[in-house]
Amino acid sequence: MTRYTPIIFLLALVFYSCKPAEITSNPVEEPIVAAVVEDKEADTLALVRKKEQQLAGYKGSRERRFDLLHTDLDLRFDYDRQVVLGKAALALKPYFYEQDVLQLDAKDFDLHAVWLKGGTDSLPLPTDYDESVLTIHLPQAYTAQDTIKIGIHYTAKPNVNSGQGSTAITDNKGLYFINPDKSENKPVQIWTQGETEHNSKWFPTIDSPNERATQDIKLTVEDKYMTVSNGVLQSQVRHEDGTRTDHWVMEQPHAPYLAALVVGEFVEVKDSVDQLPLRYIVEPQYAEGAKGVFKNTPEMLRFFSQRLGVAYPWPNYDQVVVRDFVSGAMENTTVSIFMEGLNMDEREAIDSDWDYIIAHELFHQWFGNLVTLESWANLPLNEAFADYSEYLWMEYKEGRDKADMHHIVALENYLSEAESKQEDLIRYHHRDGEDMFDNHSYAKGGRVLHMLRKYVGDEAFFASLQYYLNKHAFSSVEIHDLRMAFEKVTGKDLNWFFNQWFLASGHPIFNIGLDRGQQGVVRVTVRQQQDLSHTPLYRIPFKVSWYKGKERGEKSVILDRAEQQFVLPEASDADFIVIDEALELLAEKRTYYGREHFEKQLVYSSYGIARYEALDSLSNNYPYDGKLAENLKSALSDPFSAVRQLALSKIQGKLDSIPLSAADEERIMAMAESDPENVVRAAAVELLGRIDGNKYAMLLTRLVNDPSYYVAGAALTAYLGNEHNSDREAFAARFLDEGSIYMLVPLADYWTATADASKADWFHRQLDKLSGESLYYFIGYYGDYFAKLSELDHGVAIENLFSIAKNHSASYIRLAAFQGLFGFIEEEGVLAKAKEIHASERDEKVKAYQSFFLENYMEED
């Protein structure tokens, strides 16, 4: 009854408001009045239905009826059937109220027995099971003072009802058998991915982030396999049948989604920091590369511990690289699992740029594992911090300029997503927890933390985080816990900040004007132009800076109106003025500076990101005249590598419009040889090839053997791209056995351009060998090659692309293979294959892209 009270009340108001209009002597008006009543009633009902849907769609924290204390698992694996043979023992107690029914998450199990453990006795228990939730009827009601132990014998079938996932986590199996029948050119492995609530696909639990328990996991595997799990390896027992049981113990409580295991043929690279054991666990051929890929882990761990004022909270830390991982990486407690892109040999590791993802997962050991979100609605409390850790590490290790560049890329990722989607950061209304894994929770959340840091200052920011971590260690939190920690430390009211950034959607759009009045007085006018119907009117602290020659001044101001003017008498004789010079604001800013401003900003700004912005604006918006040519040439000496790289790229793109002197070429050659950054060296090599491939042929043939694959690949591209080199075919053949994608792409591009039909087998071999991102980049060349050479048999290529597009575990690779098929779309049966792939695709985003391709083809047809 109560549910419908609001409807009765609102309808009463409608009829009451219309009542005077019904008393009329003019019968002609009666239909009009009736229509008004009907329209208002319809509007009211629509509003009520909308509110009811919102209430029904609320995703709050899971009610805690039981407290899971400990999980004990004894597991074996059937590779032929791809199932887990498990025995579980769970210790629990009622959370507050008496309970006589226990519900556990157990998805797609065969249940063999469930019993209540009591000393040496066990009591079989009656159950109900719907393939998702196991309901256990207890023999009596238990109180919060009682601890019960439940035993479960089961078979878990992770492949059943799989295929659903999100952009960040592309499947929901929980546990994955990789190449179990040894039919593929990859190792046999098992690994898990529990986030969000997928670990209940392989063991029974209360699969909720606001739960936490200690655990014992016993894994019985073939003796040749290594196992990795949470916590400490307590013992290993070998059996006469060639198997071994490893016993892993996790003595500190953590959330069920953070439980993990890995099984496979790996080697360990041991390291340590301050007596804390570290291991980098990879396939044997990547052992030397792992030393380079993960080399900064000790320093990173020490830095985060010191910056947060909270020591790393666990007994050890392992990092494992696996095949076909369904996410970039996962921060399981004490054991982060990474995608195979981090599999690198020693030479590839020279240019490893994976520090950002290594930092991201490590920071989760504090934000997510030590202090865990209460519900998936609060995901930014995990992911915004992990995202921002990437900035913190880069700022410390590589300098603020590189960190700022990383910051801007993340900001652009969010703004791109915001064109079609704007949500609250903390959002209790979502279809599924997987929906939270987007550029709002990650990129926007990280940028919001950056602004919070700049507002309260470094000392207060990190003191607040220390307080938050210590206060809530080994417990779950929601967004207000973070706000109150900052308010406790700083003494500031921060409701306004958290309300507009965490609890509302959108972002500010500023129109900024600069005006120099009489006596040179500077006025800055800022107008907020975002749609206020669904976006806040923001209170924004920001900075205005100015330069008088090389002398820099700065003033902090607060915008808290729709339109506001700020007077800057200090900047009356400034050469130029910049709003938000360091690009700290999460905002779209529409300013009109002009060419002269950007030229000065390029020369004088203290911030590399501002100089990059200036050069980018100049080269995109103004003609390539002598003035811009000088800007680009001068930028070749900029201390920030991204500015140098951008200058090289822009010169290469407009080489016909930018005359280069002998001195210019010497400077570019010096950059190719000895710039501190290999990406800049590679850009310089590419430019030299474009300037005069003959003149620099000897340099290119030497640099193709450079230790850096960035440089070597650029040199190979430049050499093979010069038609005057008569030995290109023999030169390319020298690299037939190369495995790096940086060398394979120039070869594939060259043999496609020259239509060399003899390389078909080489293309097939690469497709079979490659995996991960390398496979993704190669697929396009593979499709182009066979589509271009009509004399070749396309059948094998089509079947290969079809198989990958339909069956590969990674959604982005499936999509690339689907696109590759369109090179053959006119051939018999290929359109039918494309439609079959589309019909079987379960990833919604991939399916949408496939629809776009198919619809466009149908329109053209």
PDB file of N, CA and C in Angstrom, residues 20 37 47 54 83 99 299 340 361 404 416 429 477 524-525 532 566-567 597 608 616 649 661 689 737 759 832:
ATOM      1  N   PRO A  20     -11.176  24.307 -10.490  1.00  0.00           N
ATOM      2  CA  PRO A  20     -11.842  25.545 -10.857  1.00  0.00           C
ATOM      3  C   PRO A  20     -12.143  25.620 -12.345  1.00  0.00           C
ATOM      4  N   VAL A  37      -6.089  17.989 -18.112  1.00  0.00           N
ATOM      5  CA  VAL A  37      -6.055  17.037 -17.007  1.00  0.00           C
ATOM      6  C   VAL A  37      -5.350  15.754 -17.429  1.00  0.00           C
ATOM      7  N   LEU A  47       6.587  10.601 -14.470  1.00  0.00           N
ATOM      8  CA  LEU A  47       7.578  10.991 -13.469  1.00  0.00           C
ATOM      9  C   LEU A  47       7.646   9.947 -12.357  1.00  0.00           C
ATOM     10  N   GLN A  54      14.268   4.405 -10.735  1.00  0.00           N
ATOM     11  CA  GLN A  54      15.497   4.794 -10.049  1.00  0.00           C
ATOM     12  C   GLN A  54      15.648   4.043  -8.724  1.00  0.00           C
ATOM     13  N   VAL A  83      37.458 -27.994 -15.722  1.00  0.00           N
ATOM     14  CA  VAL A  83      36.688 -27.781 -14.503  1.00  0.00           C
ATOM     15  C   VAL A  83      37.625 -27.808 -13.301  1.00  0.00           C
ATOM     16  N   GLN A  99      20.639 -15.871  12.555  1.00  0.00           N
ATOM     17  CA  GLN A  99      20.459 -16.413  11.207  1.00  0.00           C
ATOM     18  C   GLN A  99      20.310 -17.925  11.281  1.00  0.00           C
ATOM     19  N   GLU A 299      62.159   0.417  -5.943  1.00  0.00           N
ATOM     20  CA  GLU A 299      62.143   1.864  -5.716  1.00  0.00           C
ATOM     21  C   GLU A 299      60.714   2.390  -5.662  1.00  0.00           C
ATOM     22  N   GLU A 340      50.086 -10.225 -21.341  1.00  0.00           N
ATOM     23  CA  GLU A 340      51.330 -10.706 -21.928  1.00  0.00           C
ATOM     24  C   GLU A 340      52.148  -9.614 -22.615  1.00  0.00           C
ATOM     25  N   GLU A 361      48.955  -1.106 -10.364  1.00  0.00           N
ATOM     26  CA  GLU A 361      48.585  -2.295  -9.606  1.00  0.00           C
ATOM     27  C   GLU A 361      49.223  -2.300  -8.214  1.00  0.00           C
ATOM     28  N   ASP A 404      52.833  15.377 -16.368  1.00  0.00           N
ATOM     29  CA  ASP A 404      51.779  16.241 -16.897  1.00  0.00           C
ATOM     30  C   ASP A 404      51.284  15.753 -18.254  1.00  0.00           C
ATOM     31  N   SER A 416      36.750  12.566 -24.165  1.00  0.00           N
ATOM     32  CA  SER A 416      36.232  11.826 -25.313  1.00  0.00           C
ATOM     33  C   SER A 416      35.025  10.988 -24.909  1.00  0.00           C
ATOM     34  N   HIS A 429      23.358   4.031  -9.235  1.00  0.00           N
ATOM     35  CA  HIS A 429      22.434   3.531 -10.242  1.00  0.00           C
ATOM     36  C   HIS A 429      23.241   3.104 -11.457  1.00  0.00           C
ATOM     37  N   VAL A 477      35.036   1.056   2.723  1.00  0.00           N
ATOM     38  CA  VAL A 477      34.768   2.491   2.811  1.00  0.00           C
ATOM     39  C   VAL A 477      33.819   2.936   1.703  1.00  0.00           C
ATOM     40  N   VAL A 524      40.524  39.449 -16.373  1.00  0.00           N
ATOM     41  CA  VAL A 524      40.219  38.104 -16.862  1.00  0.00           C
ATOM     42  C   VAL A 524      38.743  37.844 -16.593  1.00  0.00           C
ATOM     43  N   THR A 525      37.997  37.522 -17.647  1.00  0.00           N
ATOM     44  CA  THR A 525      36.573  37.223 -17.516  1.00  0.00           C
ATOM     45  C   THR A 525      36.357  35.747 -17.820  1.00  0.00           C
ATOM     46  N   LEU A 532      23.596  23.527 -17.329  1.00  0.00           N
ATOM     47  CA  LEU A 532      23.313  23.482 -15.898  1.00  0.00           C
ATOM     48  C   LEU A 532      22.114  22.616 -15.556  1.00  0.00           C
ATOM     49  N   PHE A 566      38.142  38.980 -12.905  1.00  0.00           N
ATOM     50  CA  PHE A 566      39.261  39.095 -11.979  1.00  0.00           C
ATOM     51  C   PHE A 566      40.222  40.159 -12.509  1.00  0.00           C
ATOM     52  N   VAL A 567      40.584  41.073 -11.649  1.00  0.00           N
ATOM     53  CA  VAL A 567      41.500  42.146 -12.024  1.00  0.00           C
ATOM     54  C   VAL A 567      42.900  41.783 -11.551  1.00  0.00           C
ATOM     55  N   HIS A 597      50.924  35.154 -28.739  1.00  0.00           N
ATOM     56  CA  HIS A 597      50.896  34.587 -27.393  1.00  0.00           C
ATOM     57  C   HIS A 597      51.559  33.209 -27.377  1.00  0.00           C
ATOM     58  N   GLY A 608      56.667  22.202 -19.312  1.00  0.00           N
ATOM     59  CA  GLY A 608      56.792  21.507 -20.589  1.00  0.00           C
ATOM     60  C   GLY A 608      55.459  21.284 -21.258  1.00  0.00           C
ATOM     61  N   ASP A 616      51.796  22.743 -30.412  1.00  0.00           N
ATOM     62  CA  ASP A 616      50.689  22.043 -31.052  1.00  0.00           C
ATOM     63  C   ASP A 616      49.693  23.039 -31.632  1.00  0.00           C
ATOM     64  N   SER A 649      57.998  15.434 -35.656  1.00  0.00           N
ATOM     65  CA  SER A 649      56.829  14.908 -36.354  1.00  0.00           C
ATOM     66  C   SER A 649      56.196  15.965 -37.257  1.00  0.00           C
ATOM     67  N   SER A 661      68.397  23.631 -43.320  1.00  0.00           N
ATOM     68  CA  SER A 661      69.782  23.920 -43.665  1.00  0.00           C
ATOM     69  C   SER A 661      70.653  22.722 -43.302  1.00  0.00           C
ATOM     70  N   GLY A 689      65.177   9.726 -42.925  1.00  0.00           N
ATOM     71  CA  GLY A 689      64.798   8.904 -44.064  1.00  0.00           C
ATOM     72  C   GLY A 689      63.948   9.655 -45.055  1.00  0.00           C
ATOM     73  N   ASP A 737      63.603 -13.578 -39.218  1.00  0.00           N
ATOM     74  CA  ASP A 737      63.399 -14.293 -37.959  1.00  0.00           C
ATOM     75  C   ASP A 737      63.181 -13.376 -36.771  1.00  0.00           C
ATOM     76  N   LYS A 759      55.878 -14.211 -49.746  1.00  0.00           N
ATOM     77  CA  LYS A 759      55.945 -14.070 -48.289  1.00  0.00           C
ATOM     78  C   LYS A 759      54.661 -14.519 -47.590  1.00  0.00           C
ATOM     79  N   ALA A 832      28.602 -13.775 -44.976  1.00  0.00           N
ATOM     80  CA  ALA A 832      27.905 -14.698 -44.078  1.00  0.00           C
ATOM     81  C   ALA A 832      28.740 -14.971 -42.833  1.00  0.00           C
TER      82      ALA A 832
END
